[in-house]
Structure formats: structure tokens, C-alpha cells
Amino acid sequence: MSLDKKTNILIVGLGLMGGSYAKALSRRGYSVSAITKDQKSIDYATDKGMIKKGSAFADRELISAADLIILAVYPHIVLDWLKENAKYIKKGAIITDVTGVKSNIVYDVQKILPQDTEFIAAHPMAGREVYGVENSDDKIFWGANYIVVPTEKNTPFAIGLCEELGWTLGFAYVSTLSPENHDEMIAFLSQLTHCIAVSLMCTKDNPDLVRYTGDSFRDLTRIAKINDEMWSELFLTNKEPLLREMEAFKQSFDSMYNALKNDDSDKMREMMRLSTTRRKLFDKQS
């Protein structure tokens, strides 16, 4: 199987990410169906031409017809859904996901799947501060990163197919990491930044601040509008790597605090120069 227009694609979970996948793939001519718990989401996606058909329950026919299954659900649901429905998945099917943590999921999933199917993990590094299929937009993938997360059990074919999916969705960069390296990286780049934004918004209770703020505060706290159910699960599932990154951040923040307290402008400027040099690497090239 290759990712051609004959591939039957099933998306499980039709929220922001699942809906954006559906929109991108349907726009490119693929046959997309969906399973999600909310019939209104199915109706919306069907009406907008994002999917050809869908179901608000685990429809056996949709599952057994799928060549590629994309699990766009919370981490704990991935394993539960596959335990219940793996027996309906066709021989040779490929399963992938969009979850933000891997080590505590991937190995368990690969253990329960039939030998003639394969799970290859992936993480689309894209999103918005809103959720729901009505907010889906495949433009969130443009210029973004897509990470394939294989284990030793994955075949070159499945890895290649997952990489092809990333390019097809419109991602600018497709890379590969082990589950452990992925979780360490994501703890710093994504989860720690959300912790900082949330903590900052919880620091000062003054509704009048909105009248005086500038872009720096808005930019820094953009991700503080957060899906508490999803992100608390992600934090707990990746607890140890995230705690290590939080401790490292505390040490760095303490360095700035002590430099200010001790009137040590040389130390502050040293940190600022290092910060500027490292931040330039993240500027997107036009």
C-alpha cells in the first residue's frame, strides 16, 4: 500500500486536529471517513465536504474498510479504542496517531495489535488555542513540523508511508525521533512553554491589565488559553521529562533573579546575548 488516491482513510476523533487532517486530505482528493462521539461533528464535516461518511460510534464497516487509520484522540483513548476495535482492522492496515506523548503509549499499542497490522506514531507540531471540528483549518500545517516516531518494530514501509502523510498534509518539515527522544524534546519545546504561560497568567489577578498590555505579553501568553483536560493529561503522561525541564527552567530563572538582585548587569547581558543568539535559530525563513 502507498498513499495514493485509492487509499481509504479513517480518522478517529473529529476535533481540531482530526478535522484539519480531514480537510487537508479531502482537499487533495483522498477518500476520508470519520468516527467521533458527537453526531453534530459528523454532520458538520459531511456538510462541509471534509469527509464522505462518518459515524458517532465505532462502525465496524468503516473500520474494516480503512487502509490507513489516524487516531486523533486523547492519549488514554488511543489504547482503549484499539483494545476494543483492533479485531475489526483489516490485514495490512497502517495505524498512526497525533498524540503529544509517545513512550507511555507506543509500546503498549504495538503489543496489542494483530501481527498483520502496524502502528507508526507521529506528532504534528501544529495547533490553535481553540478546539472542535468547526475550528479546523489545514493551514495550521503550513510551515510547521511533523515528527515520525518509530520503534524497532516498525518497517521501513510504514515509516515511509507516515513520512509521506506528513508531506501530503502540507507540513514544511518532516523528521524522525525515537519515542524517548521525542518525549524529552516535547517536554521542553511544548509542555514547558505551556506551563510557563499558564503560571504567568495565574500570577496576577488584575482585570484592568488588559487595558495596558502590549504585544510582548500577548505573544508570551497566547498559549495560555488552554484545553485543561487534554493538557493536564499530557503533562501527567510525560511527567518525569517535564519535571526535569521545569527544574532546569527554575535554575535559569533563578540565575536571572539573582543577577538582578545583586545588580549584576554583566550576567544579565550575558544571558540576554545567549538568548538572542539561540532565538534567531527559530526565526522562520521566508
Coordinates of C-alpha atoms in Angstrom, one line a residue:
M1 CA 0.0 0.0 0.0
S2 CA 1.1 3.5 -0.8
L3 CA -0.6 6.8 0.0
D4 CA -2.4 7.1 -3.3
K5 CA -5.9 8.3 -4.0
K6 CA -7.3 4.8 -3.7
T7 CA -6.3 4.7 0.0
N8 CA -9.3 4.5 2.3
I9 CA -8.5 6.8 5.2
L10 CA -10.4 6.7 8.5
I11 CA -10.0 9.4 11.1
V12 CA -11.0 8.6 14.7
G13 CA -11.7 11.7 16.6
L14 CA -13.0 14.7 14.7
G15 CA -11.9 17.7 16.8
L16 CA -9.5 20.4 15.7
M17 CA -6.7 18.2 14.7
G18 CA -8.8 15.3 13.2
G19 CA -10.9 17.9 11.4
S20 CA -7.8 19.6 10.0
Y21 CA -6.4 16.3 8.8
A22 CA -9.8 15.5 7.1
K23 CA -9.9 18.9 5.5
A24 CA -6.3 18.6 4.1
L25 CA -6.7 15.1 2.8
S26 CA -10.2 15.6 1.3
R27 CA -8.9 18.8 -0.4
R28 CA -6.2 16.6 -2.0
G29 CA -8.7 14.1 -3.3
Y30 CA -8.5 11.3 -0.8
S31 CA -11.4 9.3 0.4
V32 CA -11.8 10.2 4.1
S33 CA -14.3 8.8 6.6
A34 CA -14.5 9.5 10.3
I35 CA -15.6 8.1 13.7
T36 CA -16.3 10.5 16.5
K37 CA -18.6 10.6 19.5
D38 CA -20.5 13.7 18.5
Q39 CA -23.0 13.3 15.7
K40 CA -23.0 17.1 15.2
S41 CA -19.3 16.9 14.3
I42 CA -20.0 14.2 11.8
D43 CA -22.9 16.3 10.3
Y44 CA -20.7 19.4 10.1
A45 CA -17.8 17.6 8.5
T46 CA -20.1 15.9 6.0
D47 CA -21.8 19.1 5.1
K48 CA -18.5 20.9 4.6
G49 CA -17.2 18.1 2.3
M50 CA -14.4 17.2 4.8
I51 CA -15.5 13.6 4.9
K52 CA -17.5 11.3 2.7
K53 CA -19.2 9.4 5.5
G54 CA -18.9 9.1 9.3
S55 CA -20.4 7.6 12.4
A56 CA -20.9 8.6 16.0
F57 CA -20.0 5.0 17.1
A58 CA -17.3 2.5 16.3
D59 CA -18.8 1.4 13.0
R60 CA -17.3 -2.0 12.1
E61 CA -17.7 -1.4 8.3
L62 CA -15.8 1.9 8.4
I63 CA -13.0 0.3 10.5
S64 CA -12.6 -2.8 8.3
A65 CA -12.6 -0.8 5.1
A66 CA -9.8 1.5 6.2
D67 CA -6.3 1.1 4.8
L68 CA -5.0 3.9 7.0
I69 CA -6.4 4.8 10.4
I70 CA -5.5 8.1 12.1
L71 CA -6.2 8.2 15.8
A72 CA -6.8 11.9 16.6
V73 CA -7.9 11.4 20.2
Y74 CA -6.5 11.9 23.7
P75 CA -3.6 9.6 24.7
H76 CA -5.6 7.3 27.0
I77 CA -8.3 6.8 24.4
V78 CA -5.8 5.5 21.8
L79 CA -5.1 2.4 23.8
D80 CA -8.7 1.9 24.9
W81 CA -10.1 2.3 21.4
L82 CA -7.6 -0.2 19.9
K83 CA -8.3 -2.8 22.6
E84 CA -12.0 -2.7 21.7
N85 CA -11.7 -2.4 17.9
A86 CA -8.4 -3.9 16.8
K87 CA -10.2 -7.1 15.8
Y88 CA -12.0 -5.2 13.0
I89 CA -8.9 -3.7 11.4
K90 CA -8.1 -5.2 8.0
K91 CA -4.9 -7.2 7.3
G92 CA -2.1 -4.9 6.1
A93 CA -3.7 -1.7 7.5
I94 CA -1.4 1.0 9.0
I95 CA -2.4 2.9 12.1
T96 CA -1.0 6.2 13.2
D97 CA -1.8 8.9 15.7
V98 CA -1.4 12.6 16.6
T99 CA -0.8 12.5 20.3
G100 CA 1.8 14.7 22.0
V101 CA 3.4 11.9 24.1
K102 CA 4.8 8.7 22.9
S103 CA 6.8 6.5 25.3
N104 CA 3.9 5.6 27.5
I105 CA 1.6 4.8 24.6
V106 CA 3.5 3.4 21.6
Y107 CA 5.0 0.3 23.0
D108 CA 1.7 -0.8 24.7
V109 CA -0.2 -0.2 21.4
Q110 CA 2.2 -2.2 19.4
K111 CA 1.8 -5.1 21.8
I112 CA -1.9 -5.4 21.4
L113 CA -2.2 -5.1 17.6
P114 CA -2.6 -8.1 15.4
Q115 CA 0.7 -9.1 13.7
D116 CA -0.6 -8.3 10.3
T117 CA -1.2 -4.6 11.1
E118 CA 1.2 -1.9 12.1
F119 CA 1.2 1.2 14.4
I120 CA 3.6 4.0 13.5
A121 CA 3.4 7.0 15.8
A122 CA 3.5 10.6 14.6
H123 CA 3.2 14.1 16.1
P124 CA 2.0 17.1 14.1
M125 CA 3.6 20.1 15.7
A126 CA 0.7 22.4 14.9
G127 CA -2.5 23.6 16.6
R128 CA -4.6 26.5 17.8
E129 CA -5.9 27.8 21.1
V130 CA -9.4 26.6 20.2
Y131 CA -10.8 23.2 19.6
G132 CA -13.6 21.4 17.8
V133 CA -14.1 20.5 14.1
E134 CA -15.7 23.8 13.4
N135 CA -12.3 25.5 14.0
S136 CA -10.3 23.0 11.9
D137 CA -8.0 24.5 9.3
D138 CA -5.4 22.7 7.3
K139 CA -3.4 26.0 7.0
I140 CA -2.1 25.3 10.5
F141 CA 0.2 22.7 8.9
W142 CA 1.8 25.1 6.5
G143 CA 5.4 25.9 7.7
A144 CA 5.0 23.6 10.6
N145 CA 7.0 20.5 11.8
Y146 CA 5.8 16.9 11.6
I147 CA 7.6 14.2 13.6
V148 CA 7.5 10.5 12.8
V149 CA 8.2 8.4 15.9
P150 CA 9.2 4.8 15.0
T151 CA 10.4 1.9 17.2
E152 CA 12.4 -1.2 16.2
K153 CA 9.1 -2.9 15.4
N154 CA 8.3 -0.6 12.6
T155 CA 9.0 -1.5 9.0
P156 CA 10.7 0.9 6.5
F157 CA 7.4 0.8 4.5
A158 CA 5.3 2.1 7.4
I159 CA 7.8 4.8 8.3
G160 CA 8.0 5.9 4.7
L161 CA 4.2 6.0 4.5
C162 CA 3.9 8.1 7.6
E163 CA 6.5 10.5 6.3
E164 CA 4.6 10.7 3.1
L165 CA 1.4 11.5 5.1
G166 CA 3.2 14.4 6.7
W167 CA 4.3 15.9 3.3
T168 CA 0.8 15.3 1.9
L169 CA -0.8 17.2 4.8
G170 CA 1.3 20.2 3.9
F171 CA 3.9 20.2 6.6
A172 CA 7.1 22.1 5.8
Y173 CA 9.5 19.8 7.6
V174 CA 9.3 16.0 8.4
S175 CA 11.7 14.5 10.8
T176 CA 12.2 11.3 12.8
L177 CA 12.8 10.7 16.6
S178 CA 12.7 7.8 18.9
P179 CA 9.8 7.8 21.5
E180 CA 12.2 8.7 24.3
N181 CA 13.9 11.5 22.4
H182 CA 10.5 12.8 21.3
D183 CA 9.2 13.0 24.8
E184 CA 12.3 14.7 26.1
M185 CA 12.2 17.3 23.3
I186 CA 8.4 17.9 23.6
A187 CA 8.7 18.4 27.3
F188 CA 10.9 21.4 26.7
L189 CA 9.6 22.9 23.4
S190 CA 5.8 22.4 24.1
Q191 CA 4.9 21.3 27.6
L192 CA 7.2 23.6 29.5
T193 CA 6.2 26.6 27.4
H194 CA 2.5 25.9 28.3
C195 CA 3.4 25.6 31.9
I196 CA 5.1 29.0 31.8
A197 CA 2.2 30.7 30.0
V198 CA -0.3 29.2 32.4
S199 CA 1.8 30.1 35.5
L200 CA 2.3 33.7 34.3
M201 CA -1.5 34.2 33.8
C202 CA -2.1 32.8 37.3
T203 CA 0.4 35.2 38.9
K204 CA -1.5 38.4 38.9
D205 CA -5.3 38.9 39.3
N206 CA -6.0 42.3 37.8
P207 CA -8.6 42.5 35.1
D208 CA -7.5 46.1 34.2
L209 CA -4.2 44.9 32.9
V210 CA -5.7 44.2 29.5
R211 CA -6.0 48.0 29.1
Y212 CA -2.3 48.5 29.3
T213 CA -0.6 45.4 27.8
G214 CA 1.5 45.3 24.7
D215 CA 2.3 42.7 22.2
S216 CA 5.1 41.1 24.3
F217 CA 2.6 39.9 26.9
R218 CA 0.1 38.8 24.3
D219 CA 2.7 36.8 22.4
L220 CA 4.1 35.2 25.6
T221 CA 0.7 34.1 26.9
R222 CA -1.1 33.2 23.6
I223 CA -1.0 29.5 24.5
A224 CA -2.4 30.2 28.0
K225 CA -5.9 29.8 26.5
I226 CA -5.7 26.0 27.0
N227 CA -7.7 22.8 26.9
D228 CA -7.3 21.9 30.5
E229 CA -8.5 18.3 30.1
M230 CA -6.1 17.5 27.3
W231 CA -3.0 19.3 28.6
S232 CA -3.2 18.0 32.1
E233 CA -3.3 14.5 30.7
L234 CA -0.3 15.3 28.5
F235 CA 1.6 16.7 31.5
L236 CA 0.9 13.6 33.7
T237 CA 1.7 11.2 30.9
N238 CA 5.1 12.8 30.3
K239 CA 5.6 13.6 34.0
E240 CA 9.3 12.8 34.5
P241 CA 10.7 14.5 31.4
L242 CA 8.6 17.6 32.1
L243 CA 9.7 17.8 35.7
R244 CA 13.3 17.7 34.6
E245 CA 12.7 20.6 32.2
M246 CA 10.8 22.6 34.8
E247 CA 13.7 22.2 37.2
A248 CA 16.2 23.4 34.5
F249 CA 13.9 26.4 33.9
K250 CA 13.8 27.2 37.6
Q251 CA 17.6 27.2 37.7
S252 CA 17.8 29.5 34.7
F253 CA 15.1 31.9 36.1
D254 CA 17.0 31.9 39.4
S255 CA 20.1 33.0 37.6
M256 CA 18.3 36.0 36.2
Y257 CA 16.7 36.7 39.5
N258 CA 20.0 36.6 41.4
A259 CA 21.7 38.7 38.7
L260 CA 19.0 41.4 39.1
K261 CA 19.1 41.2 42.9
N262 CA 22.9 41.6 43.0
D263 CA 23.0 44.4 40.4
D264 CA 25.0 42.1 38.1
S265 CA 24.4 43.6 34.7
D266 CA 27.2 41.6 33.2
K267 CA 25.4 38.3 34.0
M268 CA 22.0 39.7 32.7
R269 CA 23.6 40.9 29.5
E270 CA 25.4 37.5 29.1
M271 CA 22.1 35.7 29.4
M272 CA 20.4 38.1 27.0
R273 CA 23.1 37.7 24.4
L274 CA 22.8 34.0 24.6
S275 CA 19.0 34.2 24.4
T276 CA 19.2 36.4 21.3
T277 CA 21.7 34.0 19.6
R278 CA 19.6 30.9 20.2
R279 CA 16.3 32.6 19.4
K280 CA 17.5 33.6 15.9
L281 CA 17.6 29.9 15.0
F282 CA 13.8 29.7 15.4
D283 CA 13.0 32.6 13.0
K284 CA 11.1 31.2 10.0
Q285 CA 12.8 31.9 6.7
S286 CA 10.6 33.5 4.1

